Coordinates of C-alpha atoms in Angstrom, one line a residue:
M384 CA 31.2 -4.9 9.2
A385 CA 31.0 -6.4 5.7
V386 CA 27.8 -8.2 4.9
M387 CA 26.8 -11.2 2.8
K388 CA 25.2 -10.0 -0.5
P389 CA 22.6 -11.8 -2.6
I390 CA 23.4 -12.4 -6.3
A391 CA 21.0 -11.1 -8.9
S392 CA 18.9 -13.7 -10.7
S393 CA 16.0 -13.7 -13.1
D394 CA 14.9 -17.2 -11.9
I395 CA 13.7 -18.3 -8.5
P396 CA 15.7 -21.4 -7.4
T397 CA 13.4 -24.2 -6.1
G398 CA 13.7 -27.3 -4.0
E399 CA 13.6 -28.4 -0.4
E400 CA 17.0 -26.9 0.3
W401 CA 15.7 -23.3 -0.2
L402 CA 13.7 -20.8 1.9
Y403 CA 12.4 -17.5 0.7
E404 CA 12.1 -14.0 2.2
I405 CA 10.6 -10.7 1.2
K406 CA 13.2 -8.3 -0.1
Y407 CA 12.6 -4.8 1.3
D408 CA 13.6 -1.6 -0.4
G409 CA 15.7 0.3 2.2
F410 CA 19.1 0.5 3.7
R411 CA 21.0 -2.7 4.4
C412 CA 22.0 -2.4 8.1
V413 CA 23.8 -4.3 10.8
M414 CA 22.7 -3.7 14.4
H415 CA 25.2 -4.1 17.3
W416 CA 23.1 -4.3 20.4
D417 CA 24.9 -4.4 23.8
K418 CA 24.0 -3.3 27.3
D419 CA 23.1 0.4 27.1
S420 CA 24.5 0.6 23.6
I421 CA 23.0 0.5 20.1
R422 CA 24.9 1.0 16.9
L423 CA 23.4 0.9 13.4
T424 CA 25.9 0.5 10.5
S425 CA 25.2 0.5 6.8
K426 CA 26.7 -2.1 4.4
N427 CA 29.2 0.5 3.4
G428 CA 30.3 1.1 7.0
K429 CA 28.4 4.4 7.5
N430 CA 27.1 5.0 11.0
L431 CA 23.3 5.4 10.8
T432 CA 22.6 5.4 14.5
E433 CA 21.8 9.2 14.9
S434 CA 19.6 9.1 11.8
F435 CA 17.2 6.6 13.2
P436 CA 16.6 7.6 16.9
E437 CA 13.2 5.7 17.1
I438 CA 15.1 2.4 16.6
V439 CA 17.6 3.2 19.3
E440 CA 14.8 4.3 21.6
F441 CA 12.8 1.2 21.1
C442 CA 15.8 -1.1 21.7
S443 CA 16.6 0.8 24.9
E444 CA 13.1 0.5 26.2
H445 CA 13.0 -3.3 25.4
E446 CA 16.6 -4.1 26.4
S447 CA 15.4 -6.0 29.5
T448 CA 13.5 -8.5 27.3
V449 CA 16.7 -9.6 25.5
A450 CA 19.2 -9.1 28.3
N451 CA 20.0 -12.8 28.4
F452 CA 21.1 -12.7 24.7
L453 CA 23.3 -9.6 24.7
P454 CA 25.5 -8.7 23.0
L455 CA 23.6 -9.3 19.8
I456 CA 24.5 -8.7 16.2
L457 CA 21.5 -8.6 13.8
D458 CA 21.6 -8.2 10.0
G459 CA 18.6 -6.6 8.4
E460 CA 17.0 -3.7 6.5
L461 CA 16.2 -0.2 7.7
V462 CA 12.9 0.8 6.0
V463 CA 9.9 3.0 6.1
L464 CA 7.0 0.7 5.5
N465 CA 4.0 1.5 3.3
T466 CA 2.5 -2.0 3.9
D467 CA 3.9 -5.2 5.6
Y468 CA 5.4 -6.1 2.2
Q469 CA 6.3 -2.8 0.6
A470 CA 8.8 -0.2 1.7
N471 CA 9.1 3.4 0.7
F472 CA 12.7 3.9 -0.5
A473 CA 12.3 7.6 -1.2
L474 CA 11.4 8.3 2.5
V475 CA 14.2 6.2 4.0
Q476 CA 16.6 7.9 1.5
Q477 CA 15.4 11.3 2.6
R478 CA 15.9 10.3 6.2
G479 CA 19.5 9.2 5.6
R480 CA 20.4 12.6 4.1
L481 CA 19.1 14.6 7.1
K482 CA 21.8 16.1 9.3
D483 CA 19.8 18.3 11.7
S484 CA 18.7 16.5 14.8
T485 CA 15.4 18.4 15.1
R486 CA 14.4 17.5 11.5
I487 CA 15.4 13.9 12.1
K488 CA 13.2 13.7 15.2
Q489 CA 10.3 15.3 13.3
A490 CA 10.7 12.7 10.5
A491 CA 10.9 9.9 13.0
E492 CA 7.6 11.0 14.5
E493 CA 5.8 11.6 11.2
R494 CA 6.9 8.4 9.4
P495 CA 8.7 6.1 11.9
A496 CA 11.3 3.7 10.4
S497 CA 11.5 -0.1 11.1
F498 CA 14.4 -2.4 11.5
L499 CA 13.5 -5.7 9.8
A500 CA 15.9 -8.4 11.0
F501 CA 16.4 -11.4 8.8
D502 CA 19.6 -12.9 10.2
I503 CA 21.6 -13.1 13.5
L504 CA 25.4 -13.1 13.4
G505 CA 26.3 -12.7 17.1
L506 CA 24.7 -14.1 20.3
H507 CA 26.1 -13.6 23.9
G508 CA 29.0 -11.8 22.2
T509 CA 29.9 -15.0 20.3
A510 CA 30.0 -15.1 16.5
I511 CA 27.5 -17.6 15.0
E512 CA 27.8 -16.8 11.3
K513 CA 29.3 -20.3 10.6
E514 CA 26.1 -22.0 11.9
P515 CA 23.6 -23.1 9.2
L516 CA 21.0 -20.5 8.1
M517 CA 18.1 -22.5 9.5
K518 CA 19.7 -22.7 12.9
R519 CA 20.4 -18.9 12.8
K520 CA 16.8 -18.2 11.8
E521 CA 15.5 -20.4 14.7
T522 CA 17.8 -18.5 17.1
L523 CA 16.6 -15.2 15.7
A524 CA 12.9 -16.3 16.1
T525 CA 13.7 -17.1 19.8
V526 CA 15.0 -13.6 20.4
F527 CA 11.9 -12.0 18.8
Q528 CA 9.6 -14.2 20.9
Q529 CA 11.0 -12.2 23.9
I530 CA 10.8 -8.8 22.1
G531 CA 7.2 -9.4 20.9
K532 CA 5.4 -8.3 17.7
G533 CA 5.8 -4.7 16.7
K534 CA 6.6 -2.5 13.8
T535 CA 9.7 -0.8 15.0
L536 CA 11.7 -4.0 15.3
S537 CA 10.5 -7.0 13.4
F538 CA 11.5 -10.5 12.4
V539 CA 11.5 -11.4 8.7
P540 CA 10.3 -15.0 8.5
G541 CA 11.3 -17.6 5.9
H542 CA 8.7 -19.1 3.6
S543 CA 8.7 -22.5 1.9
N544 CA 6.4 -21.7 -1.0
P545 CA 8.0 -19.2 -3.4
K546 CA 4.9 -18.9 -5.6
Q547 CA 2.6 -18.0 -2.7
L548 CA 5.2 -15.4 -1.5
W549 CA 5.6 -14.0 -5.0
D550 CA 1.8 -13.6 -5.3
I551 CA 1.7 -11.6 -2.1
L552 CA 4.8 -9.6 -3.2
F553 CA 3.2 -8.8 -6.5
D554 CA -0.1 -7.7 -4.9
H555 CA 1.8 -5.2 -2.7
K556 CA 4.2 -4.1 -5.5
G557 CA 7.1 -5.1 -3.3
E558 CA 10.7 -4.9 -4.4
G559 CA 11.4 -8.6 -4.8
L560 CA 12.3 -11.8 -2.9
I561 CA 15.5 -13.4 -1.6
A562 CA 16.1 -17.2 -2.0
K563 CA 18.5 -18.6 0.6
R564 CA 20.0 -22.1 0.9
K565 CA 18.9 -23.5 4.2
N566 CA 22.3 -25.0 5.2
S567 CA 24.3 -22.0 4.1
T568 CA 26.8 -20.2 6.4
Y569 CA 27.2 -16.5 6.4
Q570 CA 29.8 -15.5 3.8
V571 CA 30.9 -11.9 3.2
G572 CA 30.3 -10.5 -0.2
K573 CA 29.2 -12.5 -3.3
S574 CA 31.7 -15.3 -3.3
H575 CA 28.9 -17.9 -2.8
R576 CA 26.0 -19.6 -4.5
D577 CA 23.6 -19.5 -1.5
W578 CA 21.7 -16.2 -1.6
Y579 CA 19.8 -14.9 -4.7
K580 CA 17.7 -11.8 -5.2
I581 CA 14.8 -11.8 -7.7
K582 CA 13.4 -8.3 -8.4
N583 CA 9.8 -7.6 -9.0
W584 CA 10.4 -5.5 -12.1
R585 CA 8.0 -3.0 -13.6
K586 CA 7.9 -3.6 -17.4
L587 CA 7.5 -0.3 -19.2
H588 CA 7.7 0.9 -22.8
G589 CA 9.6 3.9 -24.3
F590 CA 11.7 5.0 -27.2
L591 CA 15.4 5.8 -27.4
T592 CA 16.4 9.3 -28.3
T593 CA 20.1 9.8 -27.4
Y594 CA 23.3 7.8 -27.1
D595 CA 26.1 9.1 -24.7
S596 CA 29.4 7.9 -26.1
Q597 CA 31.2 8.7 -22.9
N598 CA 29.3 6.2 -20.7
N599 CA 27.3 4.0 -23.2
Y600 CA 23.9 5.1 -21.8
F601 CA 20.8 5.6 -23.9
T602 CA 18.1 8.1 -23.0
V603 CA 14.6 6.7 -22.7
G604 CA 11.7 8.9 -23.6
I605 CA 7.9 8.9 -24.0
Y606 CA 5.3 11.3 -25.5
Q607 CA 3.5 13.6 -23.2
G608 CA 1.0 15.1 -25.6
D609 CA 3.1 16.2 -28.6
D610 CA 6.2 16.7 -26.5
V611 CA 9.0 14.2 -25.9
T612 CA 9.7 13.7 -22.1
E613 CA 12.8 11.9 -20.8
I614 CA 12.1 9.3 -18.1
G615 CA 15.6 7.9 -17.6
K616 CA 18.8 6.4 -19.0
C617 CA 19.6 2.8 -19.6
A618 CA 22.7 0.9 -20.6
H619 CA 22.5 -2.7 -19.3
G620 CA 20.4 -5.8 -20.2
L621 CA 20.9 -6.3 -23.9
R622 CA 23.0 -9.0 -25.5
E623 CA 26.4 -7.8 -26.7
T624 CA 25.4 -8.1 -30.4
D625 CA 22.2 -6.2 -29.9
F626 CA 24.0 -3.5 -27.9
A627 CA 26.6 -3.2 -30.6
T628 CA 24.0 -2.9 -33.4
L629 CA 22.0 -0.3 -31.4
K630 CA 25.2 1.8 -30.7
E631 CA 26.2 1.6 -34.4
L632 CA 22.8 2.8 -35.4
F633 CA 23.1 6.0 -33.3
L634 CA 26.7 6.6 -34.3
T635 CA 25.9 6.2 -38.0
N636 CA 22.6 8.0 -38.3
G637 CA 22.5 10.2 -35.2
E638 CA 23.0 14.0 -35.1
K639 CA 26.2 14.5 -33.2
R640 CA 26.4 17.2 -30.5
G641 CA 29.6 16.8 -28.5
A642 CA 29.6 13.3 -27.0
F643 CA 25.9 12.8 -27.7
Y644 CA 24.2 11.3 -30.7
H645 CA 20.5 12.1 -31.2
L646 CA 17.8 10.4 -33.2
P647 CA 14.1 11.3 -33.5
P648 CA 11.7 8.8 -31.8
A649 CA 11.8 5.6 -33.7
I650 CA 13.6 2.8 -31.7
C651 CA 11.2 1.3 -29.1
A652 CA 12.2 -0.8 -26.2
Q653 CA 10.8 -2.6 -23.1
I654 CA 12.6 -1.5 -20.0
H655 CA 12.7 -3.2 -16.6
S656 CA 12.7 -0.8 -13.6
L657 CA 12.0 -0.9 -9.9
D658 CA 10.1 2.4 -9.9
L659 CA 9.6 5.8 -11.4
Y660 CA 10.7 8.4 -8.8
K661 CA 10.5 12.1 -9.6
N662 CA 10.2 11.2 -13.3
E663 CA 13.4 9.2 -13.2
L664 CA 13.6 5.4 -13.5
R665 CA 15.2 3.4 -10.7
E666 CA 17.7 0.7 -11.7
P667 CA 16.5 0.5 -15.3
A668 CA 17.7 -2.3 -17.6
F669 CA 16.7 -3.3 -21.1
A670 CA 14.3 -6.2 -21.4
S671 CA 14.2 -6.2 -25.2
L672 CA 14.1 -4.0 -28.3
L673 CA 10.6 -3.7 -29.9
P674 CA 11.1 -3.3 -33.7
H675 CA 7.4 -3.7 -34.4
E676 CA 6.1 -1.1 -31.9
Q677 CA 5.3 2.4 -32.9
P678 CA 6.8 5.4 -31.0
S679 CA 3.4 7.1 -31.0
T680 CA 2.1 4.4 -28.6
M681 CA 4.8 5.2 -26.0
T682 CA 2.8 7.7 -24.0
R683 CA 2.4 9.0 -20.5
K684 CA -0.9 7.2 -20.2
R685 CA 0.7 3.9 -21.2
L686 CA 3.6 4.5 -18.8
K687 CA 1.1 4.9 -15.9
L688 CA -0.6 1.6 -16.8
D689 CA 2.8 -0.1 -17.1
M690 CA 4.0 1.2 -13.7
A691 CA 0.7 0.1 -12.1
M692 CA 1.6 -3.6 -12.7
L693 CA -1.9 -4.7 -13.5
P694 CA -2.6 -8.5 -13.3
E695 CA -2.3 -10.4 -16.5
T696 CA -5.6 -12.1 -15.7
I697 CA -7.3 -8.8 -16.7
E698 CA -7.9 -8.0 -20.3
L699 CA -8.0 -4.2 -20.3
T700 CA -10.7 -2.5 -22.4
N701 CA -11.3 1.2 -23.3
T702 CA -8.7 2.6 -21.0
D703 CA -8.9 6.0 -22.8
K704 CA -12.7 6.3 -22.2
T705 CA -13.4 9.4 -20.1
F706 CA -15.0 8.4 -16.8
W707 CA -14.9 11.8 -14.9
P708 CA -15.4 14.5 -17.5
K709 CA -14.9 17.5 -15.2
P710 CA -11.2 16.7 -14.2
G711 CA -10.8 14.6 -17.4
Y712 CA -10.0 11.3 -15.7
T713 CA -10.2 8.2 -17.8
K714 CA -11.0 4.5 -17.1
G715 CA -7.2 4.0 -17.3
D716 CA -6.9 6.5 -14.4
L717 CA -9.5 4.5 -12.4
L718 CA -7.6 1.2 -13.0
T719 CA -4.3 2.8 -12.0
Y720 CA -5.9 4.2 -8.8
V721 CA -7.5 1.0 -7.8
R722 CA -4.3 -1.0 -8.4
E723 CA -2.2 1.5 -6.4
I724 CA -4.6 1.6 -3.5
S725 CA -5.5 -2.1 -3.5
P726 CA -3.2 -3.2 -0.6
Y727 CA -5.0 -0.7 1.7
M728 CA -8.5 -1.2 0.4
L729 CA -8.7 -5.0 0.1
P730 CA -8.5 -5.8 3.8
F731 CA -11.9 -4.0 4.1
L732 CA -13.5 -6.0 1.3
K733 CA -12.3 -9.5 2.1
E734 CA -14.9 -11.9 3.6
R735 CA -17.7 -9.5 3.0
A736 CA -20.7 -9.4 0.7
L737 CA -20.3 -6.4 -1.6
T738 CA -22.8 -4.1 -3.2
I739 CA -21.3 -2.2 -6.1
I740 CA -22.2 0.7 -8.4
R741 CA -21.2 0.3 -12.0
S742 CA -21.0 3.2 -14.5
P743 CA -19.5 1.5 -17.6
D744 CA -19.6 4.7 -19.6
G745 CA -18.6 7.2 -16.9
V746 CA -20.1 8.8 -13.9
E747 CA -22.4 11.1 -15.9
K748 CA -23.9 8.2 -17.9
D749 CA -26.2 5.4 -16.8
F750 CA -25.3 3.4 -13.7
F751 CA -26.7 0.5 -11.8
Y752 CA -26.3 -1.3 -8.4
Q753 CA -25.2 -4.9 -8.3
K754 CA -25.3 -7.4 -5.4
H755 CA -24.9 -10.7 -7.3
L756 CA -22.2 -12.0 -9.5
P757 CA -22.9 -12.0 -13.2
E758 CA -22.8 -15.3 -15.1
Y759 CA -19.8 -14.2 -17.2
A760 CA -17.6 -13.4 -14.2
P761 CA -14.3 -15.3 -14.3
N762 CA -13.6 -18.4 -12.2
F763 CA -11.0 -16.6 -10.0
I764 CA -13.9 -14.7 -8.2
E765 CA -15.1 -16.9 -5.4
R766 CA -18.7 -18.2 -5.7
I767 CA -20.7 -17.9 -2.5
P768 CA -24.3 -19.1 -3.0
A769 CA -27.0 -16.6 -2.4
G770 CA -30.0 -18.7 -3.4
D771 CA -31.9 -19.2 -6.6
N772 CA -28.7 -20.0 -8.6
E773 CA -27.2 -16.6 -7.6
F774 CA -23.9 -15.8 -6.0
L775 CA -22.8 -13.0 -3.8
L776 CA -20.3 -10.4 -5.0
T777 CA -17.0 -11.2 -3.3
C778 CA -13.6 -9.7 -3.5
E779 CA -10.9 -11.8 -2.0
G780 CA -7.9 -10.6 -4.0
L781 CA -6.3 -8.2 -6.5
D782 CA -7.6 -10.1 -9.6
S783 CA -11.2 -9.8 -8.4
L784 CA -10.9 -6.1 -7.5
M785 CA -9.3 -5.2 -10.8
W786 CA -11.9 -7.2 -12.7
Y787 CA -14.7 -5.1 -11.1
A788 CA -12.8 -1.9 -11.9
N789 CA -12.3 -3.0 -15.5
H790 CA -16.1 -3.5 -15.7
G791 CA -16.8 0.0 -14.6
T792 CA -17.2 -0.3 -10.9
V793 CA -16.9 3.2 -9.3
E794 CA -18.3 2.5 -5.8
Y795 CA -17.8 -0.4 -3.3
H796 CA -20.3 -0.7 -0.4
I797 CA -19.7 -3.2 2.4
P798 CA -21.8 -4.5 5.3
F799 CA -20.7 -4.2 8.9
Q800 CA -20.3 -8.0 9.4
K801 CA -18.3 -10.6 7.6
R802 CA -20.2 -13.1 5.4
A803 CA -19.9 -16.0 7.9
S804 CA -20.8 -14.0 11.0
E805 CA -24.0 -12.6 12.6
Y806 CA -21.9 -10.1 14.6
P807 CA -20.7 -6.6 13.6
T808 CA -17.0 -6.2 13.1
E809 CA -17.2 -2.5 13.7
I810 CA -19.5 0.4 14.8
V811 CA -19.8 3.2 12.3
F812 CA -21.4 6.7 12.7
D813 CA -22.4 8.4 9.5
L814 CA -22.3 12.2 9.9
D815 CA -24.3 13.5 7.0
P816 CA -24.6 17.3 6.5
P817 CA -27.3 18.6 4.1
D818 CA -24.7 19.7 1.5
R819 CA -21.0 20.2 0.9
N820 CA -21.2 23.8 2.0
S821 CA -22.3 22.6 5.4
F822 CA -19.3 20.2 5.7
P823 CA -18.0 22.3 8.8
L824 CA -21.0 20.8 10.6
A825 CA -19.4 17.3 10.0
I826 CA -16.1 18.5 11.4
E827 CA -17.8 19.8 14.5
A828 CA -19.9 16.7 15.1
A829 CA -16.9 14.4 14.6
S830 CA -14.9 16.4 17.1
L831 CA -17.7 16.1 19.7
L832 CA -18.0 12.4 19.0
K833 CA -14.3 11.9 19.3
E834 CA -14.3 13.5 22.8
L835 CA -17.1 11.2 23.9
L836 CA -15.3 8.1 22.6
D837 CA -12.1 9.2 24.2
Q838 CA -13.9 9.5 27.5
L839 CA -15.0 5.9 27.1
N840 CA -11.4 4.8 26.2
L841 CA -12.4 3.7 22.8
I842 CA -10.1 3.6 19.8
S843 CA -11.7 5.3 16.9
F844 CA -10.9 6.1 13.2
V845 CA -12.3 8.7 10.8
K846 CA -12.7 8.9 7.1
T847 CA -14.5 11.1 4.6
S848 CA -17.5 9.6 3.0
G849 CA -16.1 10.8 -0.3
N850 CA -19.3 12.9 -0.9
K851 CA -20.3 15.4 1.8
G852 CA -19.8 13.9 5.2
L853 CA -17.5 12.1 7.7
Q854 CA -17.7 8.6 9.1
I855 CA -16.4 7.5 12.5
Y856 CA -15.3 3.9 13.0
I857 CA -14.9 1.9 16.2
P858 CA -13.4 -1.5 15.4
L859 CA -14.7 -4.4 17.5
P860 CA -13.1 -7.6 18.6
E861 CA -14.7 -10.6 17.0
Q862 CA -18.2 -11.5 18.4
S863 CA -17.8 -9.0 21.2
M864 CA -21.1 -7.3 20.6
S865 CA -24.4 -8.0 18.9
Y866 CA -26.3 -5.7 16.6
E867 CA -28.9 -5.2 19.3
Q868 CA -26.2 -3.9 21.6
T869 CA -24.5 -1.7 19.1
A870 CA -27.9 -0.2 18.2
L871 CA -28.4 0.9 21.8
F872 CA -24.9 2.4 21.9
T873 CA -25.2 4.3 18.6
Q874 CA -28.6 5.7 19.6
A875 CA -27.2 6.9 22.9
M876 CA -24.2 8.6 21.3
A877 CA -26.4 10.2 18.6
W878 CA -28.9 11.5 21.1
T879 CA -26.2 12.9 23.3
I880 CA -24.7 14.9 20.4
E881 CA -28.1 16.0 19.3
K882 CA -29.0 17.2 22.8
A883 CA -25.7 19.1 23.1
Q884 CA -26.4 21.2 20.0
P885 CA -30.0 20.7 18.8
K886 CA -29.7 23.7 16.4
S887 CA -26.8 22.0 14.5
F888 CA -27.4 18.3 14.7
T889 CA -30.4 16.0 14.4
T890 CA -31.5 12.3 14.4
E891 CA -34.6 13.1 12.3
R892 CA -34.8 10.6 9.5
M893 CA -37.1 12.7 7.2
K894 CA -34.9 15.1 5.2
K895 CA -37.7 17.7 4.9
N896 CA -37.8 17.9 8.7
R897 CA -34.1 18.4 9.3
G898 CA -34.1 22.1 8.8
G899 CA -30.5 22.4 7.4
R900 CA -29.0 20.4 10.3
L901 CA -26.5 17.6 10.1
Y902 CA -28.1 14.2 10.3
I903 CA -26.4 11.7 12.7
D904 CA -27.3 8.4 11.0
Y905 CA -27.2 5.8 13.7
V906 CA -30.0 3.7 12.2
Q907 CA -27.9 2.8 9.1
H908 CA -25.6 0.7 11.4
G909 CA -27.5 -2.6 11.2
K910 CA -27.2 -6.1 9.9
D911 CA -26.8 -6.3 6.1
K912 CA -26.9 -2.6 5.7
T913 CA -23.9 -1.1 4.0
I914 CA -21.5 1.8 4.0
I915 CA -18.9 3.0 1.5
A916 CA -15.7 1.1 1.8
P917 CA -12.5 2.9 2.8
Y918 CA -10.6 4.1 -0.3
S919 CA -13.5 3.5 -2.6
T920 CA -14.0 5.9 -5.4
R921 CA -17.3 7.8 -5.6
K922 CA -19.6 8.6 -8.4
T923 CA -19.0 12.3 -8.0
P924 CA -18.0 14.9 -10.6
E925 CA -14.6 15.4 -9.0
A926 CA -13.6 11.7 -8.7
T927 CA -13.5 12.0 -4.9
V928 CA -12.5 9.1 -2.7
A929 CA -13.8 7.8 0.7
T930 CA -10.5 8.7 2.4
P931 CA -9.2 7.6 5.8
L932 CA -7.9 10.6 7.8
F933 CA -5.7 11.2 10.8
W934 CA -7.7 12.8 13.6
N935 CA -5.5 15.9 13.7
E936 CA -6.6 16.6 10.1
V937 CA -10.3 16.9 11.2
K938 CA -10.2 20.7 11.6
D939 CA -11.3 23.9 9.8
G940 CA -10.3 23.9 6.2
L941 CA -10.9 20.2 5.6
S942 CA -13.0 19.4 2.6
P943 CA -14.0 16.2 0.8
E944 CA -12.9 17.6 -2.6
Q945 CA -9.3 17.6 -1.4
F946 CA -9.1 13.8 -1.8
T947 CA -9.4 12.3 -5.3
I948 CA -8.0 9.4 -7.4
H949 CA -5.3 11.8 -8.5
N950 CA -3.7 12.4 -5.1
V951 CA -4.8 9.7 -2.6
P952 CA -2.2 7.1 -3.5
G953 CA 0.6 9.6 -3.2
R954 CA -0.9 10.9 0.1
V955 CA -0.8 7.4 1.6
K956 CA 2.8 6.8 0.5
E957 CA 3.9 10.1 1.9
L958 CA 1.9 10.2 5.2
G959 CA 1.1 6.5 5.7
C960 CA -2.3 4.9 6.0
P961 CA -4.4 6.4 8.9
F962 CA -6.1 3.0 9.1
S963 CA -2.9 1.0 9.3
D964 CA -3.4 0.0 12.9
Y965 CA -7.1 -0.9 12.4
Q966 CA -6.7 -4.7 12.8
L967 CA -4.5 -4.2 15.8
A968 CA -7.1 -1.8 17.3
K969 CA -9.7 -4.6 16.9
Q970 CA -7.7 -6.8 19.1
K971 CA -6.9 -4.2 21.7
Q972 CA -10.4 -2.6 21.8
Q973 CA -12.0 -2.8 25.3
T974 CA -15.8 -2.8 24.9
E975 CA -16.6 -2.9 28.7
S976 CA -17.3 0.8 28.7
I977 CA -19.9 0.4 26.0
L978 CA -21.6 -2.6 27.6
T979 CA -21.7 -0.8 31.0
L980 CA -23.2 2.3 29.3
I981 CA -26.1 0.3 27.6
T982 CA -27.0 -1.9 30.6

């Protein structure tokens, strides 16, 4: 069926008559849900049902919960989610192109898709698109109260504060937001003034090298070293007079080769784009021409910083300074990494007192630990008193995190409890081999510990330390265990593993007495003691990262050096975050088996 389409806008309409939703980057889709029947149809009428079997399977399993509402017609977006606010268009596009059922099933298992419903058009087999939007949203919310919360089928809520929603959207580098008039009816196409889409554009810089007289597109390029690299083509966005002037410049001065007119790098421009995928801009449009900019500044390094969408609150300094000499990574690379990984890292920093390591001149130069906020820190970093006119280091949002990175922070260490709590929020085992060459010992110890935790029906997670070991996490429900109780449990588990293989593992605290064995550090799990945060960079020569893993990755061949600031953001987008269900696991975790063991 034909769908209602939002109209592109550069401004967010405001007022009491509007509500706002996250715009997700996926396939617009209408779901027809009847008894024993699910059909997914794209906005162009293409049948998507066989391409997304996990959606069909979920609906079939939960049909009884909505039986009283069937038949249903839901309008929404088919997506593969990176975070709750950012979708991975490349992956959903790849899925849509698959034809082989075996490959489709494999893709559905590796990165399951979600159907995000934002409207309801049919209820009990009766069309309700003429009802006001707010009433339809209330009806949709009622349906999802029966389905329950989940990732496969989710409800897209409306928000009243566009600035707050935009801030969340920006932090997650989401596609944009949709503004909808509350009393609007559902009208096919764009013959309305009720739905508007506002894109979260990346603002990048490049120069123009070629004009195509057949389609009026200009080629956008940058310098990669001394070479010119094409990053996309652009035709729209300029005023008619500016476009005509630019076209005439190429026609008059350009070197003609067939339908193409070429100029050396000279004309610079700012371009709006949704993303850069496989070195090709998505939905590019001119923002402005830049007559005072020099082409020599349009580089790959600048493009990376542009695409990172760094907060305007941060005044970047020395982005070309080398921070990791061995791989040649710069401070700009650090800033880009921290920005890209921030949606996955920040949940582990919020509400905790940080200890950081700063290396303002790179990891091979002087460094220092810091636990208190310096006097010159900006006001957007929350001040939590720590006595004697000092304040704790806190990181409650993207601006704070990027400020720390801009001031040379290369490691983030966090305690096991939140600032306002005396109770641990997780149990962590630190498996510490004597050196990197002994990393297989960490793999072996982690596998043994996983077996023990599985026998106790405990949900566990694993990550590299980013240096030479592995760390095993057991998330805990709030205030479910004291530090005294967790100490008894960690000791029991450590002793059990040590006893199982005393030639490989030890709980001996003195390094000189460990004899080349892996140290099971259970003593480190205590109040106000710290551990490296998930996704934190490390002050290592290779720019390694404390990287969350899937348990099936903990096997022979695994190495800490595999995970660096260069590849971890791409890994998370491709495979998903192994800690994505961490908060859900905290709620579901049953600690009775632990309490029984220690009493």
